[in-house]
Coordinates of C-alpha atoms and ligand atoms in Angstrom, one line a residue:
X1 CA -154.0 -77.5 -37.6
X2 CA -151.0 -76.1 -38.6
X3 CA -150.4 -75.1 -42.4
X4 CA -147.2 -75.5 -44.3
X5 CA -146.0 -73.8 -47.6
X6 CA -142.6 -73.5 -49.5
X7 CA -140.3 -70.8 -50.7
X8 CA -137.0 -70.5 -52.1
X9 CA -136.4 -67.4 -49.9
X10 CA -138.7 -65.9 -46.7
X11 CA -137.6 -62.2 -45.8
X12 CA -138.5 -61.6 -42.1
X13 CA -138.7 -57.8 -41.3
X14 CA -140.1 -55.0 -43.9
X15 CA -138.6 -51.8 -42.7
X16 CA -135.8 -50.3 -44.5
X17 CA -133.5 -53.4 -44.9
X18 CA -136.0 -55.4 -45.4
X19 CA -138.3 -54.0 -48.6
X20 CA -134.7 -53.3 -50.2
X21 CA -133.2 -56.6 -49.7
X22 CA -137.0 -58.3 -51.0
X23 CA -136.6 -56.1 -54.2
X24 CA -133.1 -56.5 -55.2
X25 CA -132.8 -60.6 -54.2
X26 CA -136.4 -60.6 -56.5
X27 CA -134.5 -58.5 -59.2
X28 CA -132.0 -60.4 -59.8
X29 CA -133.6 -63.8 -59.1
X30 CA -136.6 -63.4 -61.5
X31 CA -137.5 -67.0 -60.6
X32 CA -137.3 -67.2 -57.0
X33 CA -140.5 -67.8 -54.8
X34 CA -139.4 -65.1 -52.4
X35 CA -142.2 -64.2 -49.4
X36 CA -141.9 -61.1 -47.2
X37 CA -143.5 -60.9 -43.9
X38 CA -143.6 -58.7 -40.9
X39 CA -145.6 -58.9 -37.7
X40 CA -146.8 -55.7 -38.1
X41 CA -149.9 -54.8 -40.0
X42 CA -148.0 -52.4 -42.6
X43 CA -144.3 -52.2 -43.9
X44 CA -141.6 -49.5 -42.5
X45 CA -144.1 -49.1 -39.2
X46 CA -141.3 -50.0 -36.6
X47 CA -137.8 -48.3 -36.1
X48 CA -138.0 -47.1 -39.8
X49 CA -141.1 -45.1 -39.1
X50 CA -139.7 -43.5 -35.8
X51 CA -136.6 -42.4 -37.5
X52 CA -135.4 -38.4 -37.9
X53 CA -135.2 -39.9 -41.4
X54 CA -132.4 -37.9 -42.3
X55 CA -129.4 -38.9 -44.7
X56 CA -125.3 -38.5 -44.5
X57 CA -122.4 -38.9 -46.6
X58 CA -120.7 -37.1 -43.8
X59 CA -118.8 -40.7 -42.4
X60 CA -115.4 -41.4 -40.7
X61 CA -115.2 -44.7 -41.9
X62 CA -115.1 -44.9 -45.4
X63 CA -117.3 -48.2 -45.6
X64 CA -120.3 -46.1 -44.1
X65 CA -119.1 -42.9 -46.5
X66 CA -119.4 -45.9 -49.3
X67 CA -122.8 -47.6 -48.1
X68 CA -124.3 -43.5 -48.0
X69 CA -123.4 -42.1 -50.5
X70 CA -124.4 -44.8 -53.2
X71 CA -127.8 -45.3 -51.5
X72 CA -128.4 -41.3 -51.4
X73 CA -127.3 -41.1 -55.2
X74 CA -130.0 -43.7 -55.6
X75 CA -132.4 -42.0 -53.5
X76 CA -131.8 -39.1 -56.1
X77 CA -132.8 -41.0 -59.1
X78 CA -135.8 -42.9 -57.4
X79 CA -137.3 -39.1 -56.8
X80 CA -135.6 -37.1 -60.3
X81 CA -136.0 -39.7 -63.0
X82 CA -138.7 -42.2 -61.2
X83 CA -140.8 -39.7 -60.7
X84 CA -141.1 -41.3 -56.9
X85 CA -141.6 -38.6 -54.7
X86 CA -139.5 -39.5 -51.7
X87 CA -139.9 -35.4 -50.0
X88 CA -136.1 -36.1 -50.3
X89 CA -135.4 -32.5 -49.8
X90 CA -131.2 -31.3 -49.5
X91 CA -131.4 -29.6 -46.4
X92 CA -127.1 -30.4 -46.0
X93 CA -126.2 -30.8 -42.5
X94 CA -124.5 -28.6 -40.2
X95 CA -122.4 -30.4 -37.6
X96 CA -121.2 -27.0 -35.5
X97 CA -117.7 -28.2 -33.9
X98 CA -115.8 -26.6 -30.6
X99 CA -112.4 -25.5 -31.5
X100 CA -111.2 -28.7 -29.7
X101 CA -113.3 -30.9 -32.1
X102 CA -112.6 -29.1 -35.4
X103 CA -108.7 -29.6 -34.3
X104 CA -109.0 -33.1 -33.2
X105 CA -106.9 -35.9 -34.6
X106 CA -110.9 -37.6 -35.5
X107 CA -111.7 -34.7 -37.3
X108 CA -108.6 -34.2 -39.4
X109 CA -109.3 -38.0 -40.3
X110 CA -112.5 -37.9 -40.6
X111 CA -111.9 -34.9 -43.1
X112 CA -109.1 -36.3 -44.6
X113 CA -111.1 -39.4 -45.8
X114 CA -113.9 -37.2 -46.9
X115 CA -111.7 -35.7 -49.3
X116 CA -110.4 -39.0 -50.5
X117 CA -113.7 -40.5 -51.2
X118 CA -114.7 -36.9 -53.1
X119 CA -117.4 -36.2 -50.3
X120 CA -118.4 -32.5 -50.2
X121 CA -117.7 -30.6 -47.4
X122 CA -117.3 -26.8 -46.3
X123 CA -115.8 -25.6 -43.2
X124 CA -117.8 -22.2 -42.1
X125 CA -115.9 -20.1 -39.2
X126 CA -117.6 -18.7 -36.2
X127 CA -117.7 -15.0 -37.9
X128 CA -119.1 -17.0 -40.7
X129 CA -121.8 -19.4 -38.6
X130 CA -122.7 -15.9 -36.8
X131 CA -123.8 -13.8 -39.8
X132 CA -125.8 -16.4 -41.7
X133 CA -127.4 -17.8 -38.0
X134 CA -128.1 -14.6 -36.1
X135 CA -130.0 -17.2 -33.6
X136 CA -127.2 -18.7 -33.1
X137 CA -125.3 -18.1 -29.8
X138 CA -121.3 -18.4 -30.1
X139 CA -120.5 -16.8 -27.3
X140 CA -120.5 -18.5 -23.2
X141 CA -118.0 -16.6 -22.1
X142 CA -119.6 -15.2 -18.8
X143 CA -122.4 -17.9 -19.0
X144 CA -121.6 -19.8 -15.3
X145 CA -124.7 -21.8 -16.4
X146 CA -123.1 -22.8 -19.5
X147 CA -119.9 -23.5 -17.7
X148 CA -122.4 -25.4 -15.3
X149 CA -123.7 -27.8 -18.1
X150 CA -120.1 -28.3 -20.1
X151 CA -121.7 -26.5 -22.8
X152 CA -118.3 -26.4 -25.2
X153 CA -118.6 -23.0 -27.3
X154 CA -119.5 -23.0 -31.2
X155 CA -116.0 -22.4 -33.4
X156 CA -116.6 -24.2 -36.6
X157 CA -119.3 -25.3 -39.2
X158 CA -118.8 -28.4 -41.1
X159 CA -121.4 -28.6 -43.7
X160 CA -122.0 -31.3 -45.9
X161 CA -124.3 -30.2 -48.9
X162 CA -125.0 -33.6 -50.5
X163 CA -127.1 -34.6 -47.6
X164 CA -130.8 -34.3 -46.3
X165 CA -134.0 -35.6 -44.9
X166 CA -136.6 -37.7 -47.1
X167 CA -139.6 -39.6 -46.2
X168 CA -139.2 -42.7 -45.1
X169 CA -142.5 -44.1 -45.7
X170 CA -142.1 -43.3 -49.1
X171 CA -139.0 -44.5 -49.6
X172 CA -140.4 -47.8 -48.3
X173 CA -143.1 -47.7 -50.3
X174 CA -140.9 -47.5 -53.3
X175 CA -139.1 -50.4 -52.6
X176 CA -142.3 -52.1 -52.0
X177 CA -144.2 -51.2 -54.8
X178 CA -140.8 -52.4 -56.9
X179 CA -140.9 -55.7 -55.4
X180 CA -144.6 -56.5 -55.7
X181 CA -143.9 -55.6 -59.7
X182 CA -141.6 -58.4 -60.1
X183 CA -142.4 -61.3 -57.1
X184 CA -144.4 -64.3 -57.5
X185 CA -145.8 -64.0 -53.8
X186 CA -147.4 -60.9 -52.4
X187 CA -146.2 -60.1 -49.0
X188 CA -147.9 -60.6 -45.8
X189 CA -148.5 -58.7 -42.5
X190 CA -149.8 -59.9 -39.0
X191 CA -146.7 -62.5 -39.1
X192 CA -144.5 -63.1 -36.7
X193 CA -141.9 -65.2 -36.4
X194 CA -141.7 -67.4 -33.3
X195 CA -138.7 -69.6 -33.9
X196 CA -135.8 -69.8 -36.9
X197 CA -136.4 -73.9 -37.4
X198 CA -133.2 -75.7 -37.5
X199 CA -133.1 -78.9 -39.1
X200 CA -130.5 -81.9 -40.3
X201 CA -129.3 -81.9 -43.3
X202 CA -129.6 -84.3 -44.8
X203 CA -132.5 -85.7 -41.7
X204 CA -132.1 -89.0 -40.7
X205 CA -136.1 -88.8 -39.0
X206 CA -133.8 -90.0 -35.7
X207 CA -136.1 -89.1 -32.5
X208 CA -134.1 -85.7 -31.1
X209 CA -132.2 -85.0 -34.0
X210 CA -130.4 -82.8 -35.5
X211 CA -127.7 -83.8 -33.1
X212 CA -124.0 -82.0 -32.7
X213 CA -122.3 -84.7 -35.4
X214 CA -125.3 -83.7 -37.9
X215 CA -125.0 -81.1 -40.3
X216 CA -127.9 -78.3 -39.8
X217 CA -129.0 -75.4 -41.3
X218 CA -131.8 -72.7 -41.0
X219 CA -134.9 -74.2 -42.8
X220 CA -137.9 -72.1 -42.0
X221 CA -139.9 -69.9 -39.8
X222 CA -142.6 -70.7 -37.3
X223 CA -145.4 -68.3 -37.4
X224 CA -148.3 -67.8 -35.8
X225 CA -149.5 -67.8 -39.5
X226 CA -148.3 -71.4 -39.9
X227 CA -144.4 -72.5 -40.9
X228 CA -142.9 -71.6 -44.0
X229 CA -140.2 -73.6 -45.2
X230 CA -137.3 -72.1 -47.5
X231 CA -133.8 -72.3 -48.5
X232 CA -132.5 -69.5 -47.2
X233 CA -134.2 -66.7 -44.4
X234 CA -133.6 -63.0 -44.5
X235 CA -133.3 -61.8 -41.6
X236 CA -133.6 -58.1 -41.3
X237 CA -135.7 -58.0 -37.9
X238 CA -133.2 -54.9 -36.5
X239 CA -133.5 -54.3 -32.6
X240 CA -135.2 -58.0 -32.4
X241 CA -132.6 -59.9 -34.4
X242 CA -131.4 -61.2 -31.2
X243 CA -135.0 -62.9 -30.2
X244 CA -134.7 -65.1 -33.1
X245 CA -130.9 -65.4 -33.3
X246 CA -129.8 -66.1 -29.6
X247 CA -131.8 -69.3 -29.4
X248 CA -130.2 -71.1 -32.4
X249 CA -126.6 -69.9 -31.0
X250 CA -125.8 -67.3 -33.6
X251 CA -124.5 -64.0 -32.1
X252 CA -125.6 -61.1 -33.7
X253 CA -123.0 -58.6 -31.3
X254 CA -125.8 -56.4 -31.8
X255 CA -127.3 -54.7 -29.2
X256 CA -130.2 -51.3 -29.3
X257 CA -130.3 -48.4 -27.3
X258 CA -133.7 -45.8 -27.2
X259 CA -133.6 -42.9 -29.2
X260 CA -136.7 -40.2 -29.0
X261 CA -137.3 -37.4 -31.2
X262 CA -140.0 -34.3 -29.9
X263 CA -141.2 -32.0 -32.6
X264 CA -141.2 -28.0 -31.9
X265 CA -143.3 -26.3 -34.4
X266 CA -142.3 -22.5 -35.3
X267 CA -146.2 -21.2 -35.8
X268 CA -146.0 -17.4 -34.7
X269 CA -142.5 -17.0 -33.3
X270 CA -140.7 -14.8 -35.2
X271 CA -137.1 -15.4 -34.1
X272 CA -137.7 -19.3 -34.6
X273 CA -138.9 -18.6 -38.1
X274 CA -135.9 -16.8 -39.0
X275 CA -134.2 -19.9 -37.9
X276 CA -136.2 -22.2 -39.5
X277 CA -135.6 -20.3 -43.2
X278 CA -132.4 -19.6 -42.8
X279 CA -131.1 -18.9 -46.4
X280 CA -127.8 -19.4 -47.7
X281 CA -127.1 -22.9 -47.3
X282 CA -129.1 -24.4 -49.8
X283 CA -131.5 -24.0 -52.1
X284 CA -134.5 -24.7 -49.9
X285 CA -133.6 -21.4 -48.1
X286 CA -133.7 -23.2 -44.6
X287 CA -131.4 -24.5 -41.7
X288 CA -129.9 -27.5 -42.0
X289 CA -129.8 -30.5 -40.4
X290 CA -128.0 -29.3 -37.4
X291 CA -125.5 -30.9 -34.3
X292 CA -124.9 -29.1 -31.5
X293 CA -121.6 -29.5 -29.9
X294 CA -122.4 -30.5 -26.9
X295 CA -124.4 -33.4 -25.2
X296 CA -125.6 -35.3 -28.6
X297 CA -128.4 -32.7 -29.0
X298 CA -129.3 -32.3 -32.8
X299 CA -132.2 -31.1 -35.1
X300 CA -133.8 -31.4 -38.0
X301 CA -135.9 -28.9 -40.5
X302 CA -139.3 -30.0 -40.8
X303 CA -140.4 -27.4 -44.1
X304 CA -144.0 -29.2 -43.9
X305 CA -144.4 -28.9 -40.2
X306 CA -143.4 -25.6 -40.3
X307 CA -141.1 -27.0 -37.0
X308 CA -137.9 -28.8 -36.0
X309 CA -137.3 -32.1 -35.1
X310 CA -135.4 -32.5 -31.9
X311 CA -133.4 -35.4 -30.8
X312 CA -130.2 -36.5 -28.8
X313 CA -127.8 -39.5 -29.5
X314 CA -126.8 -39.5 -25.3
X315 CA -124.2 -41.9 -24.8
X316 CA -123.2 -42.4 -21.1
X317 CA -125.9 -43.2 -18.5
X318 CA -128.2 -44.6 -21.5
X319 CA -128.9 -48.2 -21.0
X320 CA -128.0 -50.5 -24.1
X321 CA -130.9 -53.2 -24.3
X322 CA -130.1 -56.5 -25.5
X323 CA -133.6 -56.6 -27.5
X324 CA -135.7 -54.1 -27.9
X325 CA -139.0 -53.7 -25.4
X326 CA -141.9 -51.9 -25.9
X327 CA -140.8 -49.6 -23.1
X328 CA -138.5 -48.5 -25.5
X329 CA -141.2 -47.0 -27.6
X330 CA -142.5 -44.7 -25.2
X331 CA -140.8 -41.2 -25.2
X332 CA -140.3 -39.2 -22.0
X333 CA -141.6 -35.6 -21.8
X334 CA -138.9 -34.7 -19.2
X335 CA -136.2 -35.7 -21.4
X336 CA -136.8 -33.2 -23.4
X337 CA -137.7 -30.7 -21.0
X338 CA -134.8 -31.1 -18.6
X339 CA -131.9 -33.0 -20.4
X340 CA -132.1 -31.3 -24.5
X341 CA -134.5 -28.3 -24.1
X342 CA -132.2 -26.8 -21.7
X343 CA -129.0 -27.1 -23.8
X344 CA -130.6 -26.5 -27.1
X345 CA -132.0 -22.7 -25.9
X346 CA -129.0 -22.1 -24.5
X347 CA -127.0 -22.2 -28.5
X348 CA -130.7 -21.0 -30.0
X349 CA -132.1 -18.9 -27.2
X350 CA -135.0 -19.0 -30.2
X351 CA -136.3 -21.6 -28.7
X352 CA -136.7 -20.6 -24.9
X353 CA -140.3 -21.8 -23.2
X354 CA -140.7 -24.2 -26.4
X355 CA -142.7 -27.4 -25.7
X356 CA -143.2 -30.6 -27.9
X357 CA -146.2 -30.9 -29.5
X358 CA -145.7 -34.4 -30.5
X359 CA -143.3 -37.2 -29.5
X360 CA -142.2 -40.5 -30.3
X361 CA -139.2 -42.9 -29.4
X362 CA -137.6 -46.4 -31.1
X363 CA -134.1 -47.8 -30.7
X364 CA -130.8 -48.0 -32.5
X365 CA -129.1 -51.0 -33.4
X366 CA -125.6 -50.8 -32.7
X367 CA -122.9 -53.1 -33.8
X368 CA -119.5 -52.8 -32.2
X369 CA -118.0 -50.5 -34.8
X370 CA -120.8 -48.4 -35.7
X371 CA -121.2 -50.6 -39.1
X372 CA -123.8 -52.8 -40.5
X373 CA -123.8 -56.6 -40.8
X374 CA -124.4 -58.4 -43.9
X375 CA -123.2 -61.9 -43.5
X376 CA -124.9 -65.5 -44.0
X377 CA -124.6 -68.3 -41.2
X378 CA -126.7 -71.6 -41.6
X379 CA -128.8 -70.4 -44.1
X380 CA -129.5 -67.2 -42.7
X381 CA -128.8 -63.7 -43.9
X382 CA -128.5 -61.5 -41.7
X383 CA -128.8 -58.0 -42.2
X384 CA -128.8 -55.6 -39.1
X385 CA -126.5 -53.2 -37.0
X386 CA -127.1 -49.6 -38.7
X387 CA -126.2 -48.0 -35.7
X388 CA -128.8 -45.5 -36.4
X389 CA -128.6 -44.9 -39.5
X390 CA -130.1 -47.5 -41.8
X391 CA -132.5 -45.8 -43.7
X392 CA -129.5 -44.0 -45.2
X393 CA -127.7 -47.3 -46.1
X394 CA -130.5 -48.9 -47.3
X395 CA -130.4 -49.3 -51.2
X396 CA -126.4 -50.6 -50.5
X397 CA -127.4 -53.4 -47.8
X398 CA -129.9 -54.0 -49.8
X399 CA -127.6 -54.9 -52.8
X400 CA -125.3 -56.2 -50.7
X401 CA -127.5 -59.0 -49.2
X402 CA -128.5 -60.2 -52.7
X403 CA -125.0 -60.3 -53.7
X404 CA -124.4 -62.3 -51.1
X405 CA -127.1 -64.8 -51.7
X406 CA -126.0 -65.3 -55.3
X407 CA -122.5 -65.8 -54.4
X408 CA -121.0 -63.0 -55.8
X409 CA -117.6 -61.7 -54.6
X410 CA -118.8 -58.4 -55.2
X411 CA -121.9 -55.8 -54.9
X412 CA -122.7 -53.2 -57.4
X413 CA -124.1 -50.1 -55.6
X414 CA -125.4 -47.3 -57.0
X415 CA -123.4 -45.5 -59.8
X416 CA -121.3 -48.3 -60.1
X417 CA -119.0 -48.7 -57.2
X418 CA -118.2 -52.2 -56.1
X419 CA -117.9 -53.5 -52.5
X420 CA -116.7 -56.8 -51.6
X421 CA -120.0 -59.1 -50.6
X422 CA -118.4 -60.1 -47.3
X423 CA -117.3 -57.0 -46.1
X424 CA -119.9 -56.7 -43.6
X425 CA -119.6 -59.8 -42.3
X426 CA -118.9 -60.5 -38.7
X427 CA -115.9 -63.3 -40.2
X428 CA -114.0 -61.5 -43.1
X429 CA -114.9 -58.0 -42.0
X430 CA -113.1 -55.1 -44.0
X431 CA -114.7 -52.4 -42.3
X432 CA -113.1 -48.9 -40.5
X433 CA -114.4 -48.2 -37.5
X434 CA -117.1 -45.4 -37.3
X435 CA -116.4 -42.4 -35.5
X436 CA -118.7 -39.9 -36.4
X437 CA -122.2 -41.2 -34.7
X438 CA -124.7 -39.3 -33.8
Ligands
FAD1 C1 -135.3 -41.8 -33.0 C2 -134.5 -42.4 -34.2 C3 -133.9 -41.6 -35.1 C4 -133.3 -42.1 -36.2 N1 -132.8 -41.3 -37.2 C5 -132.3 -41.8 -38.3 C6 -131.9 -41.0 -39.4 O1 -132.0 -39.8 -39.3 N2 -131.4 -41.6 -40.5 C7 -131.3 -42.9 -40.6 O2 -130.8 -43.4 -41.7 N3 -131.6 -43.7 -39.6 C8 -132.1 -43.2 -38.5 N4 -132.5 -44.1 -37.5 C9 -132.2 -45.5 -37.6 C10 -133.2 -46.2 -38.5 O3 -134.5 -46.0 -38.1 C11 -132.9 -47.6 -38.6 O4 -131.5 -47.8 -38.8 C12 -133.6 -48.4 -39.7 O5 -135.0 -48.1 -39.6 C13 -133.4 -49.8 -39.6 O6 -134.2 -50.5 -40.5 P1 -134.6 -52.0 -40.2 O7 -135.4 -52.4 -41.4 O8 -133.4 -52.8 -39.8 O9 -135.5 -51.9 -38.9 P2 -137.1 -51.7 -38.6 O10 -137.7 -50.6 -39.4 O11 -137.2 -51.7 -37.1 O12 -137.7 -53.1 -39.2 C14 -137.6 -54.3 -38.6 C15 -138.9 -55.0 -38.9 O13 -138.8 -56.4 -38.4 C16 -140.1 -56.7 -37.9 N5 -139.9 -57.8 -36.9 C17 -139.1 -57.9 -35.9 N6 -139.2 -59.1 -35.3 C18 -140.1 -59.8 -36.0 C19 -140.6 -61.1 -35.9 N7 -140.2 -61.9 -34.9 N8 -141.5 -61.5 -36.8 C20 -141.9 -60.7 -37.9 N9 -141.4 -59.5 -38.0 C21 -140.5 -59.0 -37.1 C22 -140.6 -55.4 -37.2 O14 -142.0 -55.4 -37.0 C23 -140.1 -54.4 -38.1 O15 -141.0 -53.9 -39.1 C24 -133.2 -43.6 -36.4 C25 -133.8 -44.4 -35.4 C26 -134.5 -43.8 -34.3 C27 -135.1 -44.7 -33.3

């Protein structure tokens, strides 16, 4: 027997986009019924959990310079004046740039509009990059094997001091633990969400409607838990939207791609130490999140691990996936070993005969321009498209989805900047494109 029960709002997904969007739409809807499921058995345990967790104001586009900086800000108060610990630590990051690069006409924009929107940057020079990185190896000039691999040489540093890693987890538990404060239903896990019902409005109880001449909407999920019925759905299921969207012919133009991440640890080596505290970018006297010129390869500091965080945002020869699998999930030893480890020793020879003690792998979920979507069609909000880089756009989406549910022309973010409530959307978009993805 199947059970029904009635909301004003159901949000489907609780990773990132999801626990914000709950909290703000219960926020400012004090009387709303609003339920928050997930099929998982915990919040933030899918794409939000495998992330390098680390956040930007470093954008090309100004929307996403907009979406991360406001959230960070946020992410600031949540751990100074909240007393929330988020581990949100301000490592900066380092994106180390080939003369070509730094002089490239996306660069000099990309610059440009950092300067405009008053995003702090520094630009280091190789002499520079050299003294405070000893590791660091800015110089392939009779390296045939670095010829070999297209290895471009290190010229420039552009750091970016406002931004950092955090914890995820806790930053989902925040939101989490702000929502339960103020909602009328407590969230539940083990739910998933089979089909978005679509029903006539108003229904006629005609066998086969609702038909084309009808007018319809989204009113409800079906779960293995039973169907819940509301007024308007959340959706904020990421690299799945497309299972729930595709069948009741919206189009998310979404699409997800893997993305794995292998953890080195430091322990004895002395020259990967050195590396690890480098001082004199920030306060935490360590390196910071870094790009490597060449082939997408990046890392991250890991000051609790004692370790770096490897990954690689490989474009070309990576298969996009229309929904996410779970072969997705599974991250491939020789991926690291033959495709990152080798370019990654050859600009910190530091980490030579490294292997990954621990591994795991999820997907992005890219929209066309490397910008989210917040739009509503038929009663659903969608929320999705981060394009790898949701958890730092998080506290803005999630504003912006309850603006959009209350009608507003406008979101307030964080500190009190203002972004028009259809923006996002895949109809009235006012959006740059992205150019600076990792
Ligand atoms: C390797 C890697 C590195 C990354 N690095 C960064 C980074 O450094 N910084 C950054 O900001 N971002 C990063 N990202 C991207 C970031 O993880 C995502 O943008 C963010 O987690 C998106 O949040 P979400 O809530 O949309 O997705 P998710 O966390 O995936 O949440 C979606 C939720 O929906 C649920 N769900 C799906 N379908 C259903 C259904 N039918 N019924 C019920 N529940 C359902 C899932 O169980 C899941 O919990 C990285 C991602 C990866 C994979």
């Amino acid at each position: 027997m199947s059970t029904e029960e009635t909301f004003d709002i159901i949000v489907v997904g609780a990773g990132a986009l999801g626990v914000a969007s709950a909290f703000y739409l219960q926020k400012n809807n004090p009387d709303k019924k609003i339920l928050l499921i997930d099929r998982l058995l915990a919040a933030g345990q899918a794409n939000t959990a495998m992330s390098a967790a680390a956040v930007r104001n470093m954008f090309g586009s100004s929307t996403n310079q907009l979406l991360t900086d406001t959230s960070i800000k946020y992410f600031e108060h949540v751990q100074n004046d909240l007393k929330h610990e988020l581990y949100f630590e301000k490592t900066g990051y380092l994106w180390l740039l080939s003369e070509e690069q730094y002089n490239s006409e996306n660069a000099k924009v990309w610059m440009g509009r950092m300067k405009d929107s008053g995003i702090q940057f520094k630009v280091y020079t190789k002499d520079e990059l050299k003294e405070m990185i000893p590791g660091l190896n800015v110089d392939f000039a009779n390296d045939e094997e670095a010829e070999l691999m297209n290895l471009k040489e290190v010229a420039y540093g552009l750091f970016g001091p406002d931004c950092g890693v955090l914890d995820p987890t806790r930053l989902v538990e925040h939101y989490l633990e702000e929502f339960k404060k103020v909602s009328h239903v407590k969230p539940r896990f083990g739910v998933n969400v089979e089909k978005l019902i679509v029903e006539a409005v108003p229904k006629l109880d005609l066998p086969g409607e609702p038909y084309v001449w009808q007018n319809k909407r989204v009113t409800g999920v079906k779960t293995n838990k039973g169907i819940f019925k509301a007024e308007t759905i959340v959706l904020a299921t990421g690299a799945w939207a497309n299972e729930l969207l595709d069948p009741i012919g919206i189009d998310s133009q979404t699409k997800t791609k893997k993305r794995q991440l292998f953890v080195i640890h430091a322990g004895e080596r002395e020259g990967l130490r050195n590396l690890l505290y480098t001082k004199g970018f920030n306060d935490l006297g360590c390196i910071p999140f870094t790009i490597l010129p060449s082939a997408g390869v990046y890392f991250r500091p890991q000051l609790q691990e004692k370790g770096f965080w490897i990954g690689c945002g490989d474009k070309f020869g990576r298969a996009y996936k229309y929904i996410m699998s779970d072969e997705e999930m599974v991250p491939e030893t020789s991926y690291y070993e033959n495709s990152m480890y080798p370019v990654l020793s050859k600009y910190f020879p530091d980490f030579k005969d490294t292997r990954a003690t621990n591994m795991w792998a999820g997907g992005y979920c890219y929209s066309p321009d490397r910008i989210p979507f917040v739009y509503e069609d038929h009663g659903v909000i969608v929320v999705n498209g981060a394009s790898g880089s949701g958890i730092m756009k998080a506290d803005a989406l999630g504003r912006i989805v309850d603006a959009l549910y209350r009608g507003e022309e406008e979101a307030q973010l964080y500190g009190g900047k203002r972004i028009n409530a259809k923006a996002l959307g895949q109809k009235d978009r006012k959006v740059d494109l992205e150019t600076a993805v990792i």
